[in-house]
GROMACS .gro file of C-alpha atoms in nm:
model
  505
    1MET     CA    1   0.017   0.004   0.025
    2LYS     CA    2   0.164   0.362  -0.094
    3GLU     CA    3   0.141   0.585   0.245
    4PRO     CA    4   0.014   0.914   0.172
    5LEU     CA    5   0.167   1.179   0.071
    6GLY     CA    6   0.220   1.456   0.390
    7ASN     CA    7   0.151   1.359   0.738
    8PRO     CA    8  -0.201   1.261   0.783
    9LEU     CA    9  -0.468   1.454   1.020
   10ASP     CA   10  -0.486   1.350   1.306
   11SER     CA   11  -0.864   1.268   1.461
   12GLN     CA   12  -0.814   1.388   1.780
   13GLU     CA   13  -0.686   1.751   1.564
   14ILE     CA   14  -1.062   1.755   1.452
   15THR     CA   15  -1.305   1.531   1.699
   16PRO     CA   16  -1.457   1.898   1.875
   17CYS     CA   17  -1.401   1.855   2.219
   18PHE     CA   18  -1.604   2.146   2.381
   19PRO     CA   19  -1.560   2.237   2.731
   20GLN     CA   20  -1.783   2.138   2.970
   21LYS     CA   21  -1.823   2.448   3.185
   22ASN     CA   22  -2.087   2.501   3.448
   23TYR     CA   23  -2.335   2.779   3.469
   24PRO     CA   24  -2.540   2.775   3.825
   25ILE     CA   25  -2.883   2.953   3.831
   26THR     CA   26  -2.789   3.318   3.932
   27ILE     CA   27  -3.079   3.577   4.052
   28LEU     CA   28  -3.034   3.931   4.030
   29LEU     CA   29  -3.281   4.145   4.215
   30ILE     CA   30  -3.295   4.500   4.080
   31ASP     CA   31  -3.468   4.660   4.365
   32ASP     CA   32  -3.492   4.981   4.569
   33ARG     CA   33  -3.688   4.826   4.816
   34PRO     CA   34  -3.489   4.616   5.078
   35LEU     CA   35  -3.829   4.498   5.230
   36VAL     CA   36  -3.884   4.384   4.873
   37GLY     CA   37  -3.563   4.161   4.808
   38GLU     CA   38  -3.587   4.022   5.195
   39VAL     CA   39  -3.858   3.841   5.071
   40LEU     CA   40  -3.778   3.744   4.724
   41ARG     CA   41  -3.475   3.585   4.953
   42ARG     CA   42  -3.666   3.402   5.123
   43LYS     CA   43  -3.966   3.286   4.898
   44ILE     CA   44  -3.629   3.119   4.717
   45SER     CA   45  -3.423   3.011   4.995
   46SER     CA   46  -3.532   2.652   4.999
   47GLU     CA   47  -3.381   2.596   4.665
   48GLU     CA   48  -2.948   2.545   4.709
   49ASP     CA   49  -2.845   2.559   4.344
   50ILE     CA   50  -3.030   2.885   4.264
   51ASN     CA   51  -2.739   3.188   4.385
   52PHE     CA   52  -2.956   3.511   4.477
   53PHE     CA   53  -2.815   3.837   4.424
   54TYR     CA   54  -2.967   4.228   4.560
   55CYS     CA   55  -2.873   4.559   4.430
   56SER     CA   56  -3.098   4.815   4.568
   57ASP     CA   57  -2.925   5.156   4.327
   58PRO     CA   58  -3.035   5.127   3.990
   59VAL     CA   59  -2.690   5.291   3.898
   60ARG     CA   60  -2.482   5.010   4.037
   61ALA     CA   61  -2.711   4.813   3.855
   62MET     CA   62  -2.549   4.768   3.501
   63PRO     CA   63  -2.195   4.735   3.672
   64MET     CA   64  -2.264   4.415   3.908
   65ALA     CA   65  -2.514   4.228   3.632
   66LEU     CA   66  -2.127   4.238   3.498
   67GLU     CA   67  -2.023   4.129   3.770
   68CYS     CA   68  -2.202   3.896   3.850
   69SER     CA   69  -2.323   3.730   3.567
   70PRO     CA   70  -2.698   3.621   3.619
   71THR     CA   71  -2.876   3.369   3.407
   72VAL     CA   72  -3.173   3.575   3.521
   73ILE     CA   73  -3.282   3.943   3.636
   74LEU     CA   74  -3.581   4.028   3.837
   75LEU     CA   75  -3.644   4.412   3.750
   76ASP     CA   76  -3.879   4.660   3.945
   77LEU     CA   77  -4.069   4.868   3.742
   78VAL     CA   78  -4.106   5.187   3.982
   79MET     CA   79  -3.770   5.305   4.088
   80PRO     CA   80  -3.608   5.617   4.179
   81GLU     CA   81  -3.358   5.787   3.955
   82ILE     CA   82  -3.347   5.525   3.699
   83ASP     CA   83  -3.660   5.411   3.545
   84GLY     CA   84  -3.725   4.994   3.548
   85LEU     CA   85  -3.795   5.025   3.122
   86MET     CA   86  -3.487   5.273   3.100
   87LEU     CA   87  -3.269   5.090   3.304
   88LEU     CA   88  -3.475   4.763   3.090
   89ARG     CA   89  -3.323   4.937   2.771
   90PHE     CA   90  -2.990   5.017   2.894
   91LEU     CA   91  -2.977   4.647   2.972
   92ARG     CA   92  -3.049   4.524   2.640
   93ALA     CA   93  -2.792   4.812   2.420
   94ASP     CA   94  -2.488   4.611   2.607
   95PRO     CA   95  -2.366   4.300   2.405
   96GLN     CA   96  -2.287   4.155   2.747
   97THR     CA   97  -2.663   4.170   2.923
   98ARG     CA   98  -2.860   4.215   2.617
   99GLU     CA   99  -2.960   3.816   2.614
  100ILE     CA  100  -3.003   3.770   2.976
  101PRO     CA  101  -3.410   3.680   3.055
  102VAL     CA  102  -3.563   4.034   3.252
  103LEU     CA  103  -3.806   3.976   3.435
  104VAL     CA  104  -4.019   4.233   3.474
  105LEU     CA  105  -4.145   4.287   3.903
  106SER     CA  106  -4.483   4.583   3.878
  107ALA     CA  107  -4.793   4.595   4.127
  108LYS     CA  108  -4.968   4.727   3.860
  109GLU     CA  109  -5.108   4.479   3.606
  110GLU     CA  110  -5.262   4.741   3.374
  111VAL     CA  111  -5.213   4.591   2.970
  112SER     CA  112  -5.048   4.893   2.840
  113LEU     CA  113  -4.784   4.872   3.103
  114LYS     CA  114  -4.707   4.505   3.004
  115GLY     CA  115  -4.710   4.633   2.654
  116GLU     CA  116  -4.459   4.841   2.698
  117ALA     CA  117  -4.213   4.621   2.955
  118PHE     CA  118  -4.221   4.373   2.633
  119ALA     CA  119  -4.146   4.617   2.385
  120ALA     CA  120  -3.854   4.750   2.555
  121GLY     CA  121  -3.758   4.420   2.609
  122ALA     CA  122  -3.874   4.226   2.900
  123SER     CA  123  -3.890   3.821   2.885
  124ASP     CA  124  -4.143   3.792   3.141
  125TYR     CA  125  -4.433   4.009   3.321
  126LEU     CA  126  -4.460   3.937   3.788
  127ILE     CA  127  -4.703   4.021   3.958
  128LYS     CA  128  -4.553   4.161   4.328
  129PHE     CA  129  -4.544   3.899   4.498
  130PRO     CA  130  -4.545   3.637   4.232
  131ASP     CA  131  -4.641   3.292   4.498
  132PRO     CA  132  -4.322   3.123   4.486
  133ILE     CA  133  -4.362   2.800   4.317
  134GLU     CA  134  -4.457   3.010   3.996
  135LEU     CA  135  -4.142   3.252   4.112
  136ILE     CA  136  -3.924   2.960   4.130
  137ALA     CA  137  -4.045   2.773   3.744
  138ARG     CA  138  -4.067   3.092   3.604
  139ILE     CA  139  -3.657   3.162   3.702
  140ARG     CA  140  -3.598   2.833   3.598
  141TYR     CA  141  -3.754   2.774   3.271
  142HIS     CA  142  -3.598   3.113   3.133
  143SER     CA  143  -3.231   3.000   3.328
  144LYS     CA  144  -3.226   2.685   3.211
  145ALA     CA  145  -3.258   2.858   2.806
  146TYR     CA  146  -3.015   3.128   2.849
  147ILE     CA  147  -2.766   2.882   2.968
  148ASN     CA  148  -2.871   2.642   2.688
  149PHE     CA  149  -2.806   3.018   2.493
  150LEU     CA  150  -2.500   3.004   2.661
  151LYS     CA  151  -2.360   2.665   2.535
  152GLN     CA  152  -2.473   2.678   2.198
  153GLN     CA  153  -2.277   3.012   2.174
  154GLU     CA  154  -1.948   2.846   2.347
  155ALA     CA  155  -2.045   2.557   2.109
  156TYR     CA  156  -2.007   2.787   1.782
  157ARG     CA  157  -1.712   2.961   1.921
  158GLU     CA  158  -1.526   2.627   1.953
  159LEU     CA  159  -1.631   2.497   1.578
  160GLN     CA  160  -1.581   2.844   1.425
  161LEU     CA  161  -1.191   2.815   1.582
  162MET     CA  162  -1.200   2.420   1.461
  163HIS     CA  163  -1.328   2.522   1.126
  164GLU     CA  164  -1.024   2.744   1.094
  165ASN     CA  165  -0.794   2.527   1.227
  166LEU     CA  166  -0.874   2.273   1.009
  167GLU     CA  167  -0.891   2.530   0.699
  168GLN     CA  168  -0.502   2.630   0.790
  169ARG     CA  169  -0.451   2.237   0.811
  170VAL     CA  170  -0.596   2.238   0.469
  171GLU     CA  171  -0.444   2.540   0.290
  172GLU     CA  172  -0.074   2.393   0.437
  173ARG     CA  173  -0.212   2.042   0.342
  174THR     CA  174  -0.273   2.188   0.014
  175LYS     CA  175   0.004   2.354  -0.044
  176GLU     CA  176   0.241   2.117   0.074
  177LEU     CA  177   0.100   1.870  -0.208
  178ARG     CA  178   0.127   2.199  -0.484
  179GLN     CA  179   0.479   2.163  -0.404
  180THR     CA  180   0.554   1.782  -0.398
  181VAL     CA  181   0.367   1.802  -0.747
  182GLU     CA  182   0.593   2.070  -0.852
  183ASN     CA  183   0.872   1.868  -0.774
  184LEU     CA  184   0.814   1.571  -0.903
  185GLN     CA  185   0.707   1.767  -1.263
  186ASN     CA  186   1.023   1.903  -1.265
  187THR     CA  187   1.186   1.577  -1.120
  188GLN     CA  188   1.054   1.458  -1.460
  189THR     CA  189   1.141   1.675  -1.703
  190GLN     CA  190   1.501   1.687  -1.586
  191LEU     CA  191   1.504   1.327  -1.594
  192ILE     CA  192   1.363   1.297  -1.941
  193HIS     CA  193   1.625   1.588  -2.093
  194ALA     CA  194   1.882   1.432  -1.916
  195GLU     CA  195   1.854   1.057  -2.055
  196LYS     CA  196   1.853   1.278  -2.386
  197MET     CA  197   2.103   1.406  -2.334
  198SER     CA  198   2.302   1.093  -2.180
  199ALA     CA  199   2.209   0.958  -2.470
  200LEU     CA  200   2.350   1.226  -2.694
  201GLY     CA  201   2.693   1.214  -2.469
  202GLN     CA  202   2.683   0.836  -2.578
  203LEU     CA  203   2.606   0.976  -2.944
  204VAL     CA  204   2.897   1.205  -2.987
  205ALA     CA  205   3.153   0.978  -2.782
  206GLY     CA  206   3.106   0.683  -3.082
  207ILE     CA  207   3.106   0.976  -3.322
  208ALA     CA  208   3.425   1.127  -3.266
  209HIS     CA  209   3.551   0.748  -3.144
  210GLU     CA  210   3.467   0.691  -3.485
  211ILE     CA  211   3.621   0.959  -3.644
  212ASN     CA  212   3.918   0.944  -3.446
  213ASN     CA  213   4.010   0.626  -3.609
  214PRO     CA  214   4.037   0.695  -3.999
  215LEU     CA  215   4.189   1.034  -3.832
  216GLN     CA  216   4.469   0.889  -3.666
  217PHE     CA  217   4.570   0.677  -4.034
  218ILE     CA  218   4.553   0.991  -4.185
  219ALA     CA  219   4.792   1.235  -3.928
  220GLY     CA  220   5.003   0.933  -3.855
  221ASN     CA  221   5.056   0.921  -4.282
  222ILE     CA  222   5.035   1.286  -4.398
  223THR     CA  223   5.380   1.328  -4.229
  224HIS     CA  224   5.527   1.076  -4.467
  225ALA     CA  225   5.356   1.125  -4.745
  226ARG     CA  226   5.492   1.474  -4.757
  227GLN     CA  227   5.817   1.400  -4.679
  228TYR     CA  228   5.774   1.169  -4.997
  229THR     CA  229   5.637   1.404  -5.182
  230GLU     CA  230   5.956   1.681  -5.085
  231ASP     CA  231   6.209   1.386  -5.202
  232LEU     CA  232   6.048   1.337  -5.525
  233LEU     CA  233   6.053   1.681  -5.621
  234THR     CA  234   6.469   1.667  -5.553
  235LEU     CA  235   6.485   1.350  -5.747
  236VAL     CA  236   6.294   1.552  -6.056
  237GLU     CA  237   6.498   1.885  -6.006
  238LEU     CA  238   6.843   1.671  -5.910
  239TYR     CA  239   6.759   1.518  -6.308
  240HIS     CA  240   6.664   1.770  -6.422
  241ARG     CA  241   6.999   1.974  -6.361
  242SER     CA  242   7.180   1.616  -6.494
  243ASN     CA  243   6.991   1.622  -6.834
  244PRO     CA  244   6.925   1.952  -6.931
  245GLU     CA  245   6.813   1.898  -7.225
  246PRO     CA  246   6.541   1.643  -7.221
  247SER     CA  247   6.321   1.447  -7.496
  248PRO     CA  248   6.062   1.688  -7.643
  249GLU     CA  249   5.777   1.427  -7.584
  250VAL     CA  250   5.913   1.500  -7.231
  251LYS     CA  251   5.879   1.869  -7.234
  252GLY     CA  252   5.562   1.826  -7.355
  253PHE     CA  253   5.400   1.720  -7.117
  254THR     CA  254   5.544   1.928  -6.920
  255GLN     CA  255   5.432   2.245  -6.998
  256GLU     CA  256   5.099   2.091  -7.045
  257ILE     CA  257   5.110   2.016  -6.646
  258ASP     CA  258   5.214   2.287  -6.595
  259TRP     CA  259   5.500   2.178  -6.411
  260GLU     CA  260   5.671   2.515  -6.256
  261PHE     CA  261   5.300   2.561  -6.063
  262ILE     CA  262   5.314   2.233  -5.969
  263CYS     CA  263   5.693   2.208  -5.843
  264GLU     CA  264   5.551   2.542  -5.607
  265ASP     CA  265   5.201   2.490  -5.518
  266LEU     CA  266   5.230   2.067  -5.392
  267PRO     CA  267   5.416   2.156  -5.064
  268ASN     CA  268   5.134   2.417  -4.985
  269LEU     CA  269   4.893   2.172  -5.106
  270MET     CA  270   5.075   1.905  -4.830
  271SER     CA  271   5.040   2.205  -4.587
  272SER     CA  272   4.693   2.289  -4.624
  273LEU     CA  273   4.611   1.877  -4.601
  274GLN     CA  274   4.834   1.882  -4.237
  275VAL     CA  275   4.623   2.189  -4.143
  276GLY     CA  276   4.296   2.012  -4.204
  277VAL     CA  277   4.401   1.769  -3.991
  278ASP     CA  278   4.465   1.956  -3.683
  279ARG     CA  279   4.148   2.112  -3.767
  280ILE     CA  280   3.966   1.797  -3.757
  281GLN     CA  281   4.140   1.693  -3.404
  282GLU     CA  282   4.058   1.899  -3.207
  283ILE     CA  283   3.685   1.898  -3.327
  284SER     CA  284   3.718   1.571  -3.263
  285ASN     CA  285   3.856   1.620  -2.909
  286ASP     CA  286   3.551   1.884  -2.856
  287MET     CA  287   3.343   1.634  -2.894
  288ARG     CA  288   3.506   1.424  -2.680
  289ASN     CA  289   3.525   1.684  -2.430
  290PHE     CA  290   3.143   1.728  -2.494
  291SER     CA  291   3.075   1.396  -2.432
  292ARG     CA  292   3.189   1.380  -2.080
  293MET     CA  293   2.873   1.548  -2.056
  294ASP     CA  294   2.738   1.223  -1.844
  295GLN     CA  295   3.008   1.248  -1.600
  296GLY     CA  296   2.925   1.309  -1.266
  297ARG     CA  297   3.268   1.293  -1.161
  298ARG     CA  298   3.481   1.632  -1.019
  299ILE     CA  299   3.801   1.710  -1.169
  300GLN     CA  300   4.063   1.913  -1.255
  301VAL     CA  301   4.010   2.104  -1.586
  302ASP     CA  302   4.065   2.345  -1.792
  303ILE     CA  303   3.726   2.544  -1.803
  304HIS     CA  304   3.834   2.718  -2.144
  305GLN     CA  305   3.789   2.401  -2.292
  306GLY     CA  306   3.496   2.334  -2.192
  307ILE     CA  307   3.353   2.681  -2.306
  308GLU     CA  308   3.573   2.597  -2.664
  309SER     CA  309   3.357   2.268  -2.706
  310SER     CA  310   3.057   2.459  -2.689
  311LEU     CA  311   3.116   2.686  -2.890
  312VAL     CA  312   3.232   2.435  -3.143
  313ILE     CA  313   2.895   2.263  -3.076
  314LEU     CA  314   2.727   2.620  -3.180
  315GLN     CA  315   2.942   2.730  -3.402
  316HIS     CA  316   2.723   2.682  -3.722
  317ARG     CA  317   2.408   2.907  -3.558
  318LEU     CA  318   2.678   3.132  -3.480
  319LYS     CA  319   2.756   3.113  -3.844
  320ALA     CA  320   2.437   3.124  -3.960
  321ASN     CA  321   2.375   3.447  -3.773
  322LYS     CA  322   2.683   3.672  -3.906
  323ILE     CA  323   2.714   3.655  -3.457
  324GLN     CA  324   3.130   3.737  -3.355
  325VAL     CA  325   3.268   3.575  -3.044
  326VAL     CA  326   3.480   3.804  -2.874
  327LYS     CA  327   3.714   3.598  -2.594
  328ASP     CA  328   3.887   3.777  -2.283
  329TYR     CA  329   4.042   3.442  -2.104
  330GLY     CA  330   4.276   3.543  -1.817
  331ASN     CA  331   4.495   3.367  -1.712
  332VAL     CA  332   4.268   3.142  -1.520
  333PRO     CA  333   4.416   2.804  -1.295
  334GLU     CA  334   4.257   2.400  -1.330
  335ILE     CA  335   3.917   2.402  -1.134
  336GLU     CA  336   3.776   2.111  -0.968
  337CYS     CA  337   3.446   2.074  -1.138
  338CYS     CA  338   3.205   1.877  -1.285
  339ILE     CA  339   3.303   1.967  -1.666
  340GLY     CA  340   3.008   1.794  -1.814
  341GLN     CA  341   2.729   2.007  -1.620
  342LEU     CA  342   2.917   2.355  -1.679
  343ASN     CA  343   2.947   2.221  -2.016
  344GLN     CA  344   2.587   2.162  -1.993
  345VAL     CA  345   2.530   2.611  -1.880
  346PHE     CA  346   2.726   2.715  -2.058
  347ILE     CA  347   2.532   2.518  -2.368
  348ASN     CA  348   2.235   2.699  -2.203
  349LEU     CA  349   2.378   3.005  -2.213
  350LEU     CA  350   2.539   3.066  -2.535
  351GLY     CA  351   2.209   2.913  -2.662
  352ASN     CA  352   1.982   3.208  -2.500
  353ALA     CA  353   2.221   3.468  -2.574
  354ILE     CA  354   2.248   3.316  -2.954
  355ASP     CA  355   1.811   3.322  -2.941
  356ALA     CA  356   1.805   3.702  -2.837
  357LEU     CA  357   2.086   3.773  -3.097
  358GLU     CA  358   1.927   3.644  -3.386
  359ILE     CA  359   1.590   3.871  -3.330
  360GLY     CA  360   1.793   4.167  -3.372
  361ASN     CA  361   2.030   4.048  -3.623
  362SER     CA  362   2.169   4.256  -3.828
  363SER     CA  363   2.333   4.271  -4.134
  364GLY     CA  364   2.691   4.293  -4.348
  365SER     CA  365   2.849   4.161  -3.996
  366GLU     CA  366   3.050   3.829  -4.049
  367SER     CA  367   3.104   3.549  -3.800
  368GLY     CA  368   3.423   3.474  -3.667
  369GLU     CA  369   3.644   3.479  -3.313
  370ILE     CA  370   3.860   3.765  -3.187
  371CYS     CA  371   4.076   3.674  -2.882
  372GLY     CA  372   4.196   3.871  -2.604
  373ARG     CA  373   4.009   4.201  -2.695
  374SER     CA  374   3.834   4.292  -2.403
  375PRO     CA  375   3.431   4.369  -2.421
  376GLN     CA  376   3.507   4.738  -2.339
  377VAL     CA  377   3.688   4.799  -2.556
  378SER     CA  378   3.534   4.591  -2.929
  379ARG     CA  379   3.202   4.574  -2.799
  380THR     CA  380   2.998   4.716  -3.105
  381PRO     CA  381   2.581   4.771  -3.072
  382ARG     CA  382   2.556   4.712  -3.440
  383VAL     CA  383   2.721   4.384  -3.514
  384PRO     CA  384   2.563   4.121  -3.345
  385THR     CA  385   2.829   3.970  -3.084
  386ILE     CA  386   2.877   3.787  -2.774
  387TRP     CA  387   3.138   3.857  -2.516
  388ILE     CA  388   3.310   3.567  -2.280
  389HIS     CA  389   3.572   3.715  -2.022
  390THR     CA  390   3.684   3.518  -1.742
  391GLU     CA  391   3.958   3.649  -1.508
  392ILE     CA  392   4.054   3.536  -1.145
  393GLN     CA  393   3.915   3.751  -0.816
  394ASN     CA  394   3.939   3.667  -0.472
  395ASP     CA  395   4.057   3.280  -0.523
  396SER     CA  396   3.755   3.229  -0.745
  397LEU     CA  397   3.709   3.193  -1.080
  398VAL     CA  398   3.452   3.418  -1.222
  399ILE     CA  399   3.293   3.351  -1.592
  400GLN     CA  400   3.072   3.656  -1.772
  401ILE     CA  401   2.870   3.572  -2.087
  402THR     CA  402   2.696   3.896  -2.227
  403ASP     CA  403   2.592   3.982  -2.591
  404ASN     CA  404   2.412   4.274  -2.772
  405GLY     CA  405   2.066   4.150  -2.835
  406PRO     CA  406   1.751   4.345  -2.713
  407GLY     CA  407   1.782   4.277  -2.342
  408ILE     CA  408   1.529   4.124  -2.055
  409PRO     CA  409   1.270   4.354  -1.895
  410CYS     CA  410   1.307   4.417  -1.507
  411GLU     CA  411   0.938   4.288  -1.456
  412ILE     CA  412   1.023   3.974  -1.585
  413GLN     CA  413   1.396   3.966  -1.416
  414ASP     CA  414   1.322   3.840  -1.101
  415ARG     CA  415   1.156   3.507  -1.246
  416LEU     CA  416   1.451   3.406  -1.488
  417PHE     CA  417   1.579   3.153  -1.255
  418GLU     CA  418   1.196   3.016  -1.185
  419PRO     CA  419   1.120   2.675  -1.297
  420PHE     CA  420   0.936   2.622  -1.620
  421PHE     CA  421   0.933   3.001  -1.629
  422THR     CA  422   0.953   3.120  -2.070
  423THR     CA  423   0.920   3.386  -2.234
  424LYS     CA  424   0.981   3.208  -2.553
  425PRO     CA  425   0.692   3.126  -2.819
  426MET     CA  426   0.531   2.797  -2.768
  427GLY     CA  427   0.752   2.473  -2.887
  428LYS     CA  428   1.111   2.645  -2.815
  429GLY     CA  429   1.168   2.580  -2.477
  430THR     CA  430   1.110   2.434  -2.151
  431GLY     CA  431   1.154   2.720  -1.898
  432LEU     CA  432   1.459   2.516  -1.730
  433GLY     CA  433   1.794   2.581  -1.891
  434LEU     CA  434   1.827   2.925  -1.685
  435SER     CA  435   1.654   2.706  -1.385
  436ILE     CA  436   1.895   2.389  -1.426
  437SER     CA  437   2.215   2.691  -1.466
  438TYR     CA  438   2.115   2.867  -1.152
  439GLN     CA  439   2.104   2.444  -0.981
  440ILE     CA  440   2.417   2.324  -1.103
  441ILE     CA  441   2.618   2.708  -1.020
  442VAL     CA  442   2.480   2.774  -0.707
  443GLU     CA  443   2.421   2.478  -0.550
  444LYS     CA  444   2.654   2.160  -0.705
  445HIS     CA  445   2.921   2.411  -0.719
  446GLN     CA  446   2.892   2.689  -0.447
  447GLY     CA  447   2.888   2.941  -0.673
  448LEU     CA  448   2.736   3.226  -0.723
  449PHE     CA  449   2.539   3.314  -1.040
  450THR     CA  450   2.373   3.682  -1.159
  451CYS     CA  451   2.232   3.803  -1.425
  452ASN     CA  452   2.251   4.220  -1.474
  453SER     CA  453   2.019   4.323  -1.853
  454THR     CA  454   1.979   4.641  -1.959
  455LEU     CA  455   1.678   4.678  -2.210
  456GLY     CA  456   1.760   4.773  -2.543
  457GLU     CA  457   2.132   4.706  -2.471
  458GLY     CA  458   2.221   4.347  -2.387
  459THR     CA  459   2.261   4.078  -2.126
  460GLU     CA  460   2.507   4.007  -1.910
  461PHE     CA  461   2.538   3.630  -1.711
  462LYS     CA  462   2.789   3.622  -1.418
  463MET     CA  463   2.873   3.291  -1.279
  464VAL     CA  464   3.102   3.328  -0.969
  465LEU     CA  465   3.251   2.951  -0.921
  466PRO     CA  466   3.537   2.827  -0.607
  467LEU     CA  467   3.862   2.707  -0.721
  468HIS     CA  468   3.763   2.440  -0.491
  469LEU     CA  469   3.517   2.243  -0.389
  470ASP     CA  470   3.454   2.239  -0.007
  471ALA     CA  471   3.361   1.891   0.112
  472ALA     CA  472   3.048   1.965   0.262
  473ALA     CA  473   2.942   1.952  -0.081
  474GLU     CA  474   3.001   1.621  -0.143
  475GLY     CA  475   2.669   1.443  -0.063
  476GLY     CA  476   2.563   1.629  -0.406
  477GLU     CA  477   2.869   1.467  -0.632
  478GLY     CA  478   2.689   1.065  -0.571
  479GLU     CA  479   2.354   1.264  -0.701
  480SER     CA  480   2.200   1.110  -1.023
  481GLU     CA  481   2.340   1.404  -1.307
  482SER     CA  482   1.985   1.335  -1.427
  483ALA     CA  483   1.830   1.587  -1.202
  484THR     CA  484   2.071   1.867  -1.247
  485ILE     CA  485   2.161   1.815  -1.682
  486LEU     CA  486   1.899   1.992  -1.945
  487LEU     CA  487   1.939   2.105  -2.286
  488GLN     CA  488   1.678   2.360  -2.304
  489ARG     CA  489   1.733   2.397  -2.644
  490GLU     CA  490   1.416   2.261  -2.827
  491ASN     CA  491   1.434   2.445  -3.175
  492ARG     CA  492   1.772   2.587  -3.182
  493ASP     CA  493   2.002   2.390  -3.497
  494PRO     CA  494   2.289   2.164  -3.363
  495PRO     CA  495   2.615   2.095  -3.647
  496ASN     CA  496   2.424   1.766  -3.671
  497ARG     CA  497   2.099   1.895  -3.746
  498SER     CA  498   1.951   1.639  -3.723
  499LEU     CA  499   2.096   1.500  -3.439
  500GLN     CA  500   2.019   1.794  -3.228
  501GLN     CA  501   1.638   1.778  -3.319
  502TRP     CA  502   1.590   1.408  -3.252
  503ALA     CA  503   1.793   1.448  -2.890
  504THR     CA  504   1.549   1.733  -2.771
  505ALA     CA  505   1.225   1.651  -2.952
   0.00000   0.00000   0.00000
């Protein structure tokens, strides 16, 4: 059986537990004549469960009513200073005494007087002096009704409090479940992309290996071919010196093939072949470096190699959009990192920069790479440009990737690193690239990751990485890299378009 998500609701937390509060029958008699008070006290003296209080001063009636909390008030209508009806209206106007039953005592039995008393809020009307049995019965009846009202109020307050607590717990549980669902969706998407990246890394590694085999054959023999070519040219030159007057047939063929041009161009041709082989070897090495993306090991690496391999992967997009890359690499040592994860960060940031520059790509600029020039010196707003700057600051490696694209509006800059947040059209991005990059830099490598963008001028992403990771981060090393390595480039064309489209489908 699957365990429920979160902590289960405890039945004790939602079971109503009303306080068993006792409300004794309490009488407050308000009458200016002490004799009346003594007579009524004797009439109910046989009832031990009834408490009796007497107030002879109508002015003190309200404070005393609040003090003794009566369940029934016996009120005389005719009193000096304050009329009984006026005092009754005061009792009904006060929220604390509004619901207390008031039994009016009067020697008069006029119907009009009874009507005025009931209109003012009287609960009952008694003629002085009532029969003790009737008086006690009416007192108990009205007290019981009032006590039941008080208990209902207590139960209502208890239910309201329980309802508020239950709503709070439901809100907390809903928030917890919503967060769990978001985490599951995030993890599921990351796992899917990570599997694609793992397969892409293996495929790239396989291609690099297959290219490397014939490449080594060519590279190993081209040196001998150059030597053999030079020897043959030398031999022909010696033969020409020993026989300055060749036969007409040899002269004709020499002129036909333009022998002088061949002697001049053949060494250049062999040198060009050597340059091509060297370039293919560099691409193969970059592909092998990129294929290490599915390795979560920490190693000492030159971070510039990771940047270069990422540029090779995106080189076709740079050329297609005529984007120049300005590389201002500082003299930085090797750092301890998971190079595969950082490669993915570089891919995401460079890919996003290319996406931004595609919007305002201007014509007439040539693609290329310019090394050793500072962004402050070489920035040309009319030419779509990406600047990559590295340096050492306070025992940390600083990497800045800047573009002169349209920039990011201020109102959404705070949401850039939120999972699934994207400003790209439907189907062009998942909104996970920057979120995962932030996780890789901040959580996995204990670094800093910030964005500074000005609308209409461009965007700069700055990464600050420690040269050596602390041992406290070892717990993250053994985790599956599938939780962090993603490719946020669904519709970005790779060097091999069919390969990249398959990997990001």
